[in-house]
PDB file of C-alpha atoms and ligand atoms in Angstrom:
ATOM      1  CA  MET W   1     -13.623  -1.464 -10.244  1.00 92.00           C
ATOM      2  CA  SER W   2     -10.990  -0.669  -7.729  1.00 97.00           C
ATOM      3  CA  VAL W   3      -6.613  -0.875  -7.686  1.00 98.00           C
ATOM      4  CA  THR W   4      -4.557  -2.159  -5.550  1.00 98.00           C
ATOM      5  CA  VAL W   5      -1.329  -1.250  -5.199  1.00 98.00           C
ATOM      6  CA  ARG W   6       2.143  -2.461  -2.499  1.00 98.00           C
ATOM      7  CA  VAL W   7       5.030  -0.665  -1.840  1.00 98.00           C
ATOM      8  CA  PRO W   8       8.034  -1.082   0.634  1.00 98.00           C
ATOM      9  CA  ALA W   9       9.820   1.058   2.413  1.00 98.00           C
ATOM     10  CA  LYS W  10      13.417   2.142   2.024  1.00 98.00           C
ATOM     11  CA  VAL W  11      16.680   2.527   3.807  1.00 98.00           C
ATOM     12  CA  ASN W  12      19.321   4.381   2.658  1.00 98.00           C
ATOM     13  CA  VAL W  13      22.912   2.189   3.466  1.00 98.00           C
ATOM     14  CA  GLN W  14      24.741   5.373   2.314  1.00 98.00           C
ATOM     15  CA  LEU W  15      23.358   8.654   2.567  1.00 98.00           C
ATOM     16  CA  ALA W  16      26.694  10.775   1.352  1.00 98.00           C
ATOM     17  CA  VAL W  17      25.700  14.708   1.195  1.00 98.00           C
ATOM     18  CA  GLY W  18      26.947  17.082  -0.804  1.00 97.00           C
ATOM     19  CA  ALA W  19      26.766  21.590   0.257  1.00 94.00           C
ATOM     20  CA  ALA W  20      23.571  23.310   0.678  1.00 94.00           C
ATOM     21  CA  ARG W  21      22.719  23.608  -3.623  1.00 94.00           C
ATOM     22  CA  THR W  22      21.183  26.925  -4.982  1.00 95.00           C
ATOM     23  CA  ASP W  23      17.916  25.594  -5.181  1.00 94.00           C
ATOM     24  CA  GLY W  24      18.024  24.533  -1.453  1.00 92.00           C
ATOM     25  CA  PHE W  25      18.500  20.689  -2.581  1.00 97.00           C
ATOM     26  CA  HIS W  26      21.251  18.407  -1.518  1.00 98.00           C
ATOM     27  CA  ASP W  27      23.124  16.043  -4.375  1.00 97.00           C
ATOM     28  CA  LEU W  28      23.357  13.257  -2.595  1.00 98.00           C
ATOM     29  CA  ALA W  29      25.045  10.013  -2.924  1.00 98.00           C
ATOM     30  CA  ASN W  30      22.133   7.828  -2.374  1.00 98.00           C
ATOM     31  CA  VAL W  31      22.284   3.835  -2.214  1.00 98.00           C
ATOM     32  CA  PHE W  32      18.925   2.762  -1.031  1.00 98.00           C
ATOM     33  CA  LEU W  33      17.744  -0.543  -0.020  1.00 98.00           C
ATOM     34  CA  ALA W  34      13.957  -1.299  -0.433  1.00 98.00           C
ATOM     35  CA  VAL W  35      12.287  -3.288   2.577  1.00 98.00           C
ATOM     36  CA  GLY W  36       9.665  -5.557   3.494  1.00 98.00           C
ATOM     37  CA  LEU W  37       7.926  -3.190   5.084  1.00 98.00           C
ATOM     38  CA  TYR W  38       4.293  -2.047   2.744  1.00 98.00           C
ATOM     39  CA  ASP W  39       2.309   0.636   2.425  1.00 98.00           C
ATOM     40  CA  GLU W  40      -0.816  -0.354   0.484  1.00 98.00           C
ATOM     41  CA  ILE W  41      -3.231   2.622  -2.013  1.00 98.00           C
ATOM     42  CA  THR W  42      -6.070   1.185  -3.227  1.00 98.00           C
ATOM     43  CA  VAL W  43      -7.889   3.361  -5.930  1.00 98.00           C
ATOM     44  CA  THR W  44     -11.616   2.870  -6.809  1.00 98.00           C
ATOM     45  CA  PRO W  45     -13.816   6.077  -9.095  1.00 98.00           C
ATOM     46  CA  ALA W  46     -15.378   8.901  -6.608  1.00 98.00           C
ATOM     47  CA  ASP W  47     -17.334  12.166  -7.203  1.00 97.00           C
ATOM     48  CA  GLU W  48     -14.285  13.955  -6.438  1.00 97.00           C
ATOM     49  CA  LEU W  49     -10.417  13.218  -5.158  1.00 98.00           C
ATOM     50  CA  ARG W  50     -10.195  12.825  -1.539  1.00 97.00           C
ATOM     51  CA  VAL W  51      -7.914  10.183   0.962  1.00 98.00           C
ATOM     52  CA  THR W  52      -9.003   8.169   3.797  1.00 98.00           C
ATOM     53  CA  CYS W  53      -6.171   5.797   5.672  1.00 98.00           C
ATOM     54  CA  GLU W  54      -5.731   3.702   8.320  1.00 98.00           C
ATOM     55  CA  GLY W  55      -3.190   2.247  10.722  1.00 96.00           C
ATOM     56  CA  PRO W  56      -1.375   2.672  14.020  1.00 91.00           C
ATOM     57  CA  ASP W  57      -0.131   6.374  12.391  1.00 90.00           C
ATOM     58  CA  ALA W  58      -3.123   7.063  10.678  1.00 95.00           C
ATOM     59  CA  ASP W  59      -3.965  10.092  12.603  1.00 95.00           C
ATOM     60  CA  GLN W  60      -0.949  11.663  12.187  1.00 94.00           C
ATOM     61  CA  VAL W  61      -1.770  11.822   7.860  1.00 96.00           C
ATOM     62  CA  PRO W  62      -3.262  15.215   6.445  1.00 95.00           C
ATOM     63  CA  LEU W  63      -5.816  13.372   3.764  1.00 97.00           C
ATOM     64  CA  ASP W  64      -5.711  17.165   2.045  1.00 95.00           C
ATOM     65  CA  ARG W  65      -4.323  18.105  -1.583  1.00 93.00           C
ATOM     66  CA  THR W  66      -1.087  17.302   0.575  1.00 95.00           C
ATOM     67  CA  ASN W  67      -0.803  13.932   0.543  1.00 97.00           C
ATOM     68  CA  LEU W  68       1.665  12.865  -1.844  1.00 98.00           C
ATOM     69  CA  ALA W  69      -0.807  10.522  -2.730  1.00 98.00           C
ATOM     70  CA  ALA W  70      -3.697  13.466  -4.096  1.00 98.00           C
ATOM     71  CA  ARG W  71      -0.648  15.267  -5.572  1.00 98.00           C
ATOM     72  CA  ALA W  72      -0.028  11.964  -7.304  1.00 98.00           C
ATOM     73  CA  ALA W  73      -3.488  11.735  -9.206  1.00 98.00           C
ATOM     74  CA  GLU W  74      -3.530  15.030  -9.402  1.00 98.00           C
ATOM     75  CA  ALA W  75      -0.275  15.154 -11.953  1.00 98.00           C
ATOM     76  CA  LEU W  76      -1.268  12.287 -14.028  1.00 98.00           C
ATOM     77  CA  ALA W  77      -4.590  13.368 -14.291  1.00 98.00           C
ATOM     78  CA  GLU W  78      -3.697  16.709 -15.572  1.00 98.00           C
ATOM     79  CA  ARG W  79      -0.760  14.374 -18.010  1.00 97.00           C
ATOM     80  CA  HIS W  80      -3.970  12.989 -19.103  1.00 97.00           C
ATOM     81  CA  GLY W  81      -6.562  16.061 -19.853  1.00 96.00           C
ATOM     82  CA  ARG W  82      -9.098  14.028 -17.115  1.00 96.00           C
ATOM     83  CA  SER W  83     -10.074  14.346 -13.893  1.00 97.00           C
ATOM     84  CA  PRO W  84      -8.445  13.153 -10.738  1.00 97.00           C
ATOM     85  CA  ASP W  85     -12.084  12.319  -9.364  1.00 97.00           C
ATOM     86  CA  VAL W  86     -10.949   8.700  -6.901  1.00 98.00           C
ATOM     87  CA  HIS W  87     -10.851   7.520  -3.955  1.00 98.00           C
ATOM     88  CA  LEU W  88      -7.221   6.623  -2.365  1.00 98.00           C
ATOM     89  CA  HIS W  89      -7.142   4.768   0.866  1.00 98.00           C
ATOM     90  CA  ILE W  90      -3.680   4.059   2.141  1.00 98.00           C
ATOM     91  CA  ALA W  91      -3.285   1.081   4.608  1.00 98.00           C
ATOM     92  CA  LYS W  92      -0.235   2.522   6.260  1.00 98.00           C
ATOM     93  CA  ASP W  93       2.555   0.344   7.988  1.00 97.00           C
ATOM     94  CA  ILE W  94       4.766   1.978   7.503  1.00 96.00           C
ATOM     95  CA  PRO W  95       5.523   4.591   9.943  1.00 91.00           C
ATOM     96  CA  VAL W  96       5.399   8.808   9.470  1.00 90.00           C
ATOM     97  CA  ALA W  97       7.687  11.266   9.713  1.00 85.00           C
ATOM     98  CA  GLY W  98      10.314   8.495  10.365  1.00 92.00           C
ATOM     99  CA  GLY W  99      12.673   8.848   7.718  1.00 93.00           C
ATOM    100  CA  MET W 100      11.542   4.836   5.828  1.00 95.00           C
ATOM    101  CA  ALA W 101       9.692   7.451   2.795  1.00 95.00           C
ATOM    102  CA  GLY W 102       6.823   6.013   3.651  1.00 96.00           C
ATOM    103  CA  GLY W 103       4.503   9.370   2.125  1.00 97.00           C
ATOM    104  CA  SER W 104       6.885   9.035  -1.776  1.00 98.00           C
ATOM    105  CA  ALA W 105       5.205   5.245  -0.689  1.00 98.00           C
ATOM    106  CA  ASP W 106       1.840   6.885  -1.131  1.00 98.00           C
ATOM    107  CA  GLY W 107       2.939   9.079  -3.864  1.00 98.00           C
ATOM    108  CA  ALA W 108       3.743   5.826  -6.474  1.00 98.00           C
ATOM    109  CA  GLY W 109       1.607   3.296  -5.469  1.00 98.00           C
ATOM    110  CA  ALA W 110      -1.505   6.312  -6.253  1.00 98.00           C
ATOM    111  CA  LEU W 111       0.628   6.761  -9.736  1.00 98.00           C
ATOM    112  CA  VAL W 112       0.777   3.282 -10.378  1.00 98.00           C
ATOM    113  CA  ALA W 113      -2.479   2.213  -9.297  1.00 98.00           C
ATOM    114  CA  CYS W 114      -4.396   5.760 -10.721  1.00 98.00           C
ATOM    115  CA  ASP W 115      -1.863   4.352 -14.290  1.00 98.00           C
ATOM    116  CA  ALA W 116      -3.369   1.300 -14.253  1.00 98.00           C
ATOM    117  CA  LEU W 117      -7.308   2.158 -13.251  1.00 98.00           C
ATOM    118  CA  TRP W 118      -7.625   5.336 -15.813  1.00 98.00           C
ATOM    119  CA  GLY W 119      -5.795   2.319 -18.013  1.00 97.00           C
ATOM    120  CA  THR W 120      -3.667   5.514 -19.317  1.00 96.00           C
ATOM    121  CA  GLY W 121      -0.810   3.300 -20.852  1.00 94.00           C
ATOM    122  CA  ALA W 122       1.870   5.658 -19.081  1.00 96.00           C
ATOM    123  CA  SER W 123       5.212   5.193 -20.372  1.00 97.00           C
ATOM    124  CA  ARG W 124       7.514   4.073 -17.250  1.00 96.00           C
ATOM    125  CA  ASP W 125       9.835   7.129 -18.447  1.00 97.00           C
ATOM    126  CA  GLU W 126       6.911   9.028 -17.970  1.00 98.00           C
ATOM    127  CA  LEU W 127       6.035   7.651 -14.236  1.00 98.00           C
ATOM    128  CA  LEU W 128       9.317   8.070 -13.004  1.00 98.00           C
ATOM    129  CA  GLU W 129       9.547  11.682 -13.980  1.00 98.00           C
ATOM    130  CA  ILE W 130       5.743  12.383 -12.553  1.00 98.00           C
ATOM    131  CA  CYS W 131       7.892  10.784  -9.868  1.00 98.00           C
ATOM    132  CA  ALA W 132      10.609  13.001  -9.189  1.00 98.00           C
ATOM    133  CA  GLU W 133       8.296  15.734  -9.282  1.00 98.00           C
ATOM    134  CA  LEU W 134       6.688  15.302  -6.442  1.00 98.00           C
ATOM    135  CA  GLY W 135       9.657  14.261  -4.635  1.00 97.00           C
ATOM    136  CA  SER W 136      13.243  12.864  -4.628  1.00 97.00           C
ATOM    137  CA  ASP W 137      12.761   9.625  -2.887  1.00 97.00           C
ATOM    138  CA  VAL W 138       9.425   9.110  -4.975  1.00 98.00           C
ATOM    139  CA  PRO W 139      11.510   7.393  -8.029  1.00 98.00           C
ATOM    140  CA  PHE W 140      13.271   4.722  -5.902  1.00 98.00           C
ATOM    141  CA  SER W 141       9.608   3.528  -4.009  1.00 98.00           C
ATOM    142  CA  LEU W 142       8.632   3.055  -8.256  1.00 98.00           C
ATOM    143  CA  VAL W 143      12.062   1.188  -8.775  1.00 98.00           C
ATOM    144  CA  GLY W 144      12.255  -1.008  -5.630  1.00 98.00           C
ATOM    145  CA  GLY W 145      15.398  -3.786  -5.166  1.00 98.00           C
ATOM    146  CA  ALA W 146      18.358  -1.461  -4.684  1.00 98.00           C
ATOM    147  CA  ALA W 147      19.443   1.365  -6.473  1.00 98.00           C
ATOM    148  CA  LEU W 148      22.334   4.421  -6.492  1.00 98.00           C
ATOM    149  CA  GLY W 149      20.219   7.818  -6.265  1.00 98.00           C
ATOM    150  CA  ILE W 150      22.352  10.892  -7.888  1.00 98.00           C
ATOM    151  CA  GLY W 151      21.564  14.694  -7.663  1.00 97.00           C
ATOM    152  CA  ARG W 152      18.678  15.214  -5.642  1.00 96.00           C
ATOM    153  CA  GLY W 153      18.665  11.180  -5.640  1.00 96.00           C
ATOM    154  CA  GLU W 154      15.841  10.996  -7.847  1.00 95.00           C
ATOM    155  CA  GLN W 155      18.753  10.117 -10.944  1.00 97.00           C
ATOM    156  CA  LEU W 156      18.498   6.230 -10.146  1.00 98.00           C
ATOM    157  CA  THR W 157      21.412   3.588 -11.576  1.00 98.00           C
ATOM    158  CA  PRO W 158      19.709   0.127 -10.470  1.00 98.00           C
ATOM    159  CA  LEU W 159      22.476  -1.644  -8.210  1.00 98.00           C
ATOM    160  CA  GLU W 160      23.008  -5.558  -8.380  1.00 95.00           C
ATOM    161  CA  VAL W 161      21.793  -7.888  -4.670  1.00 98.00           C
ATOM    162  CA  GLY W 162      23.589 -11.012  -3.843  1.00 98.00           C
ATOM    163  CA  GLY W 163      21.364 -11.865  -0.931  1.00 97.00           C
ATOM    164  CA  THR W 164      19.110 -10.992   1.734  1.00 98.00           C
ATOM    165  CA  PHE W 165      20.258  -8.742   4.013  1.00 98.00           C
ATOM    166  CA  GLN W 166      17.991  -9.064   7.199  1.00 98.00           C
ATOM    167  CA  TRP W 167      16.555  -5.742   9.340  1.00 98.00           C
ATOM    168  CA  VAL W 168      15.562  -4.657  12.420  1.00 98.00           C
ATOM    169  CA  PHE W 169      13.673  -0.737  12.566  1.00 98.00           C
ATOM    170  CA  ALA W 170      13.213   0.807  15.575  1.00 97.00           C
ATOM    171  CA  MET W 171       9.793   3.371  14.976  1.00 96.00           C
ATOM    172  CA  ALA W 172      10.565   6.739  17.129  1.00 96.00           C
ATOM    173  CA  GLY W 173       7.896   8.332  19.475  1.00 92.00           C
ATOM    174  CA  ARG W 174       7.859  11.118  17.649  1.00 92.00           C
ATOM    175  CA  GLY W 175       8.675  12.209  14.205  1.00 91.00           C
ATOM    176  CA  LEU W 176      11.629  14.555  12.300  1.00 94.00           C
ATOM    177  CA  SER W 177      10.753  17.296   9.112  1.00 94.00           C
ATOM    178  CA  THR W 178      13.053  15.709   6.275  1.00 95.00           C
ATOM    179  CA  PRO W 179      13.672  19.781   5.966  1.00 96.00           C
ATOM    180  CA  ALA W 180      14.484  20.908   9.145  1.00 97.00           C
ATOM    181  CA  VAL W 181      17.585  18.021   9.382  1.00 98.00           C
ATOM    182  CA  PHE W 182      18.648  19.148   5.671  1.00 98.00           C
ATOM    183  CA  ARG W 183      19.584  21.937   8.075  1.00 98.00           C
ATOM    184  CA  GLU W 184      20.790  21.051  10.707  1.00 98.00           C
ATOM    185  CA  PHE W 185      22.861  19.080   8.601  1.00 98.00           C
ATOM    186  CA  ASP W 186      24.296  22.657   7.419  1.00 97.00           C
ATOM    187  CA  ARG W 187      24.373  24.555  10.447  1.00 97.00           C
ATOM    188  CA  LEU W 188      26.747  22.297  11.462  1.00 97.00           C
ATOM    189  CA  GLY W 189      28.590  22.326   8.494  1.00 96.00           C
ATOM    190  CA  GLU W 190      28.760  25.744   8.635  1.00 94.00           C
ATOM    191  CA  GLY W 191      32.592  26.956   7.620  1.00 92.00           C
ATOM    192  CA  THR W 192      33.343  23.532   6.689  1.00 94.00           C
ATOM    193  CA  ASP W 193      34.275  22.030   2.965  1.00 93.00           C
ATOM    194  CA  ILE W 194      32.035  19.420   2.382  1.00 95.00           C
ATOM    195  CA  PRO W 195      33.327  17.383  -0.170  1.00 95.00           C
ATOM    196  CA  ASP W 196      30.861  15.660  -3.437  1.00 96.00           C
ATOM    197  CA  PRO W 197      29.186  12.882  -2.080  1.00 98.00           C
ATOM    198  CA  VAL W 198      30.850  10.069  -4.009  1.00 98.00           C
ATOM    199  CA  ALA W 199      28.808   5.954  -3.445  1.00 98.00           C
ATOM    200  CA  SER W 200      31.808   3.938  -2.266  1.00 98.00           C
ATOM    201  CA  GLY W 201      33.155   0.753  -3.749  1.00 98.00           C
ATOM    202  CA  GLU W 202      33.199  -1.095  -0.861  1.00 98.00           C
ATOM    203  CA  LEU W 203      29.941  -0.788   0.116  1.00 98.00           C
ATOM    204  CA  LEU W 204      28.976  -1.495  -3.693  1.00 98.00           C
ATOM    205  CA  ALA W 205      30.776  -4.644  -3.499  1.00 98.00           C
ATOM    206  CA  ALA W 206      28.917  -5.626   0.008  1.00 98.00           C
ATOM    207  CA  LEU W 207      25.453  -5.358  -1.067  1.00 98.00           C
ATOM    208  CA  ALA W 208      27.334  -7.581  -5.263  1.00 98.00           C
ATOM    209  CA  LYS W 209      28.171 -10.059  -2.755  1.00 98.00           C
ATOM    210  CA  GLY W 210      24.932  -9.951  -0.094  1.00 98.00           C
ATOM    211  CA  ASP W 211      27.566  -9.841   2.674  1.00 98.00           C
ATOM    212  CA  PRO W 212      26.218  -8.796   5.849  1.00 98.00           C
ATOM    213  CA  ASP W 213      29.098  -8.248   7.418  1.00 98.00           C
ATOM    214  CA  ALA W 214      31.133  -6.109   4.304  1.00 98.00           C
ATOM    215  CA  LEU W 215      28.045  -4.231   4.087  1.00 98.00           C
ATOM    216  CA  ALA W 216      27.675  -3.896   8.318  1.00 98.00           C
ATOM    217  CA  ALA W 217      31.663  -2.478   7.902  1.00 98.00           C
ATOM    218  CA  ALA W 218      30.558   0.575   5.460  1.00 98.00           C
ATOM    219  CA  VAL W 219      27.115   1.829   5.629  1.00 98.00           C
ATOM    220  CA  SER W 220      27.535   5.742   6.500  1.00 98.00           C
ATOM    221  CA  ASN W 221      24.524   8.430   6.808  1.00 98.00           C
ATOM    222  CA  ASP W 222      26.123  11.719   6.436  1.00 98.00           C
ATOM    223  CA  LEU W 223      22.509  12.907   7.972  1.00 98.00           C
ATOM    224  CA  GLN W 224      22.825  11.071  11.191  1.00 98.00           C
ATOM    225  CA  PRO W 225      24.705  13.657  12.979  1.00 98.00           C
ATOM    226  CA  ALA W 226      22.055  16.356  12.309  1.00 98.00           C
ATOM    227  CA  ALA W 227      19.369  13.632  13.474  1.00 98.00           C
ATOM    228  CA  LEU W 228      21.366  13.111  16.821  1.00 98.00           C
ATOM    229  CA  SER W 229      21.589  16.829  17.116  1.00 98.00           C
ATOM    230  CA  LEU W 230      17.857  17.374  16.822  1.00 98.00           C
ATOM    231  CA  PHE W 231      16.818  13.994  18.813  1.00 98.00           C
ATOM    232  CA  PRO W 232      19.423  13.231  20.630  1.00 98.00           C
ATOM    233  CA  GLU W 233      17.433  10.082  22.673  1.00 97.00           C
ATOM    234  CA  LEU W 234      17.489   8.393  19.755  1.00 98.00           C
ATOM    235  CA  ALA W 235      22.247   7.858  20.645  1.00 98.00           C
ATOM    236  CA  GLY W 236      19.896   5.503  23.204  1.00 98.00           C
ATOM    237  CA  THR W 237      18.538   3.558  20.880  1.00 98.00           C
ATOM    238  CA  LEU W 238      21.427   2.979  17.996  1.00 98.00           C
ATOM    239  CA  ALA W 239      23.370   2.060  21.512  1.00 98.00           C
ATOM    240  CA  ALA W 240      20.540  -0.544  22.917  1.00 98.00           C
ATOM    241  CA  GLY W 241      20.963  -2.512  19.293  1.00 98.00           C
ATOM    242  CA  ARG W 242      24.664  -2.680  19.479  1.00 98.00           C
ATOM    243  CA  ALA W 243      24.889  -3.900  22.849  1.00 97.00           C
ATOM    244  CA  ALA W 244      22.258  -6.696  21.539  1.00 97.00           C
ATOM    245  CA  GLY W 245      24.633  -7.966  19.245  1.00 97.00           C
ATOM    246  CA  ALA W 246      23.407  -5.955  15.781  1.00 98.00           C
ATOM    247  CA  LEU W 247      25.692  -5.770  12.986  1.00 98.00           C
ATOM    248  CA  THR W 248      25.620  -1.721  12.835  1.00 98.00           C
ATOM    249  CA  ALA W 249      23.336   0.624  13.724  1.00 98.00           C
ATOM    250  CA  LEU W 250      22.103   3.713  12.122  1.00 98.00           C
ATOM    251  CA  VAL W 251      20.117   6.558  11.025  1.00 98.00           C
ATOM    252  CA  SER W 252      17.520   5.438   8.955  1.00 97.00           C
ATOM    253  CA  GLY W 253      17.227   8.482   6.457  1.00 97.00           C
ATOM    254  CA  SER W 254      16.301  11.568   8.031  1.00 97.00           C
ATOM    255  CA  GLY W 255      14.765  10.139  11.142  1.00 96.00           C
ATOM    256  CA  PRO W 256      13.855   9.319  13.448  1.00 97.00           C
ATOM    257  CA  THR W 257      13.618   5.059  12.666  1.00 97.00           C
ATOM    258  CA  THR W 258      16.662   3.596  13.358  1.00 98.00           C
ATOM    259  CA  ALA W 259      18.070   0.790  11.585  1.00 98.00           C
ATOM    260  CA  PHE W 260      19.771  -1.681  12.218  1.00 98.00           C
ATOM    261  CA  LEU W 261      21.316  -4.906  10.684  1.00 98.00           C
ATOM    262  CA  VAL W 262      21.626  -8.690  12.077  1.00 98.00           C
ATOM    263  CA  ARG W 263      23.003 -12.016  10.433  1.00 96.00           C
ATOM    264  CA  ASP W 264      20.169 -13.925  10.011  1.00 95.00           C
ATOM    265  CA  PRO W 265      16.243 -13.908  11.362  1.00 93.00           C
ATOM    266  CA  GLU W 266      16.957 -15.612  15.293  1.00 94.00           C
ATOM    267  CA  SER W 267      19.354 -12.208  15.955  1.00 96.00           C
ATOM    268  CA  ALA W 268      16.780 -10.837  14.392  1.00 97.00           C
ATOM    269  CA  ALA W 269      14.219 -11.387  17.254  1.00 97.00           C
ATOM    270  CA  ALA W 270      16.840 -10.921  19.652  1.00 97.00           C
ATOM    271  CA  VAL W 271      17.664  -7.682  18.953  1.00 98.00           C
ATOM    272  CA  ALA W 272      14.212  -6.445  18.273  1.00 98.00           C
ATOM    273  CA  GLN W 273      13.128  -7.900  21.557  1.00 98.00           C
ATOM    274  CA  ALA W 274      16.437  -6.341  23.024  1.00 98.00           C
ATOM    275  CA  LEU W 275      15.514  -2.894  21.692  1.00 98.00           C
ATOM    276  CA  LEU W 276      11.562  -3.194  22.891  1.00 97.00           C
ATOM    277  CA  ALA W 277      12.839  -4.303  26.743  1.00 97.00           C
ATOM    278  CA  SER W 278      15.171  -1.174  26.863  1.00 97.00           C
ATOM    279  CA  GLY W 279      12.769   0.740  26.285  1.00 97.00           C
ATOM    280  CA  THR W 280      14.433   3.272  24.075  1.00 97.00           C
ATOM    281  CA  CYS W 281      11.657   3.258  21.502  1.00 97.00           C
ATOM    282  CA  ARG W 282       8.536   3.060  20.546  1.00 95.00           C
ATOM    283  CA  THR W 283       8.288  -0.567  18.590  1.00 95.00           C
ATOM    284  CA  VAL W 284      10.132  -2.169  16.172  1.00 97.00           C
ATOM    285  CA  ARG W 285       9.955  -3.789  13.220  1.00 96.00           C
ATOM    286  CA  THR W 286      11.699  -6.944  11.796  1.00 97.00           C
ATOM    287  CA  ALA W 287      12.210  -6.505   7.606  1.00 97.00           C
ATOM    288  CA  SER W 288      14.889  -8.029   4.626  1.00 97.00           C
ATOM    289  CA  GLY W 289      15.228  -6.354   1.970  1.00 97.00           C
ATOM    290  CA  PRO W 290      15.635  -6.004  -1.663  1.00 98.00           C
ATOM    291  CA  ALA W 291      11.820  -5.326  -1.617  1.00 98.00           C
ATOM    292  CA  PRO W 292       9.196  -5.188  -5.362  1.00 98.00           C
ATOM    293  CA  GLY W 293       9.364  -1.759  -5.701  1.00 98.00           C
ATOM    294  CA  ALA W 294       5.149  -0.485  -6.176  1.00 98.00           C
ATOM    295  CA  THR W 295       3.354  -3.362  -7.875  1.00 98.00           C
ATOM    296  CA  VAL W 296       0.168  -3.705  -8.420  1.00 97.00           C
ATOM    297  CA  ALA W 297      -1.290  -6.888  -5.414  1.00 95.00           C
ATOM    298  CA  ALA W 298      -5.084  -6.759  -7.003  1.00 89.00           C
ATOM    299  CA  ALA W 299      -7.268  -5.964  -9.664  1.00 87.00           C
ATOM    300  CA  GLY W 300     -11.220  -6.031 -10.145  1.00 85.00           C
TER     301      GLY W 300
HETATM  302  O1  C5P B 401      12.092  16.449  -2.523  1.00 69.69           O
HETATM  303  P1  C5P B 401      11.513  16.760  -1.496  1.00 69.69           P
HETATM  304  O2  C5P B 401      10.328  16.436  -1.775  1.00 69.69           O
HETATM  305  O3  C5P B 401      11.202  14.895  -0.377  1.00 69.69           O
HETATM  306  O4  C5P B 401      12.258  16.909  -0.553  1.00 69.69           O
HETATM  307  C1  C5P B 401      12.536  17.508   1.213  1.00 69.69           C
HETATM  308  C2  C5P B 401      13.195  18.338   1.500  1.00 69.69           C
HETATM  309  O5  C5P B 401      14.481  17.263   1.826  1.00 69.69           O
HETATM  310  C3  C5P B 401      14.024  19.690   1.623  1.00 69.69           C
HETATM  311  O6  C5P B 401      12.775  20.958   0.953  1.00 69.69           O
HETATM  312  C4  C5P B 401      14.865  20.215   0.926  1.00 69.69           C
HETATM  313  O7  C5P B 401      14.847  20.880   2.318  1.00 69.69           O
HETATM  314  C5  C5P B 401      15.214  18.714   1.422  1.00 69.69           C
HETATM  315  N1  C5P B 401      16.102  17.794   0.639  1.00 69.69           N
HETATM  316  C6  C5P B 401      17.528  18.457  -0.014  1.00 69.69           C
HETATM  317  N2  C5P B 401      18.551  17.521  -0.985  1.00 69.69           N
HETATM  318  C7  C5P B 401      17.723  16.612  -1.349  1.00 69.69           C
HETATM  319  C8  C5P B 401      16.583  15.660  -1.011  1.00 69.69           C
HETATM  320  C9  C5P B 401      15.595  16.794  -0.357  1.00 69.69           C
HETATM  321  O8  C5P B 401      17.990  19.109   0.404  1.00 69.69           O
HETATM  322  N3  C5P B 401      19.101  15.809  -2.227  1.00 69.69           N
END
């Protein structure tokens, strides 16, 4: 018996960040779009909880109890009075420490997979509650599509999307730590008045219309200056993608993956090729969104 769950990556088309709260987190207006790059989490019964991982970045994935997939299995098991004795295997295609919610995807995927394997029958609300305990982006990995996240980003409202958006992603040669990027955001903003984060009406309208030009004009990421401050070479990647004809270029979440919105699959191929040729990134991928959230892909 085993269960495999497929979970998408995300790009933040808007990431508005408020001042640091007393609990260390920041209030956000976070517009998530799930895109078609996936991790697959397979869970099988085992003598004890263990995690394995395959994929190009597998050597950077922690295999101990700090892995969000392991923490998800433990959290669900504890709530249902059982042991979390499973083997969690992660087939990783989402970049590690890349600002695309790869770790969050594995947490949401393990939760859905364990729920199915164990026949726990947890409600959607219970799963979302566990996701929010695991991390700010984990609830979105569960639901996918497009959503506005407020609070830490975990309080979600699903958004209508009127079309498919084509993206190119440039993966960097190293990762960035999310807490470090938020700390840099705080440092850069010291002494300034940071407004409360609000979702952009233009951006939500562009998503609802499925209009890539309008979306390109409305995207924003308040963490981008902080990511660029810690990783200045990213400016060259953004410039290379813009020069190659991307409608817009931005850092994905806390980075360092950079995201390029393009009009159609042909321009995606051209921008991807130009980015690779520029030598400003490690690898490139194309993907479209919205993509569905955590979904059971195989069971038996
Ligand atoms: O929630 P998660 O564990 O993914 O957050 C990782 C880190 O990112 C937090 O410890 C915090 O430093 C930062 N963060 C934040 N405000 C948010 C979300 C994350 O400051 N809304």
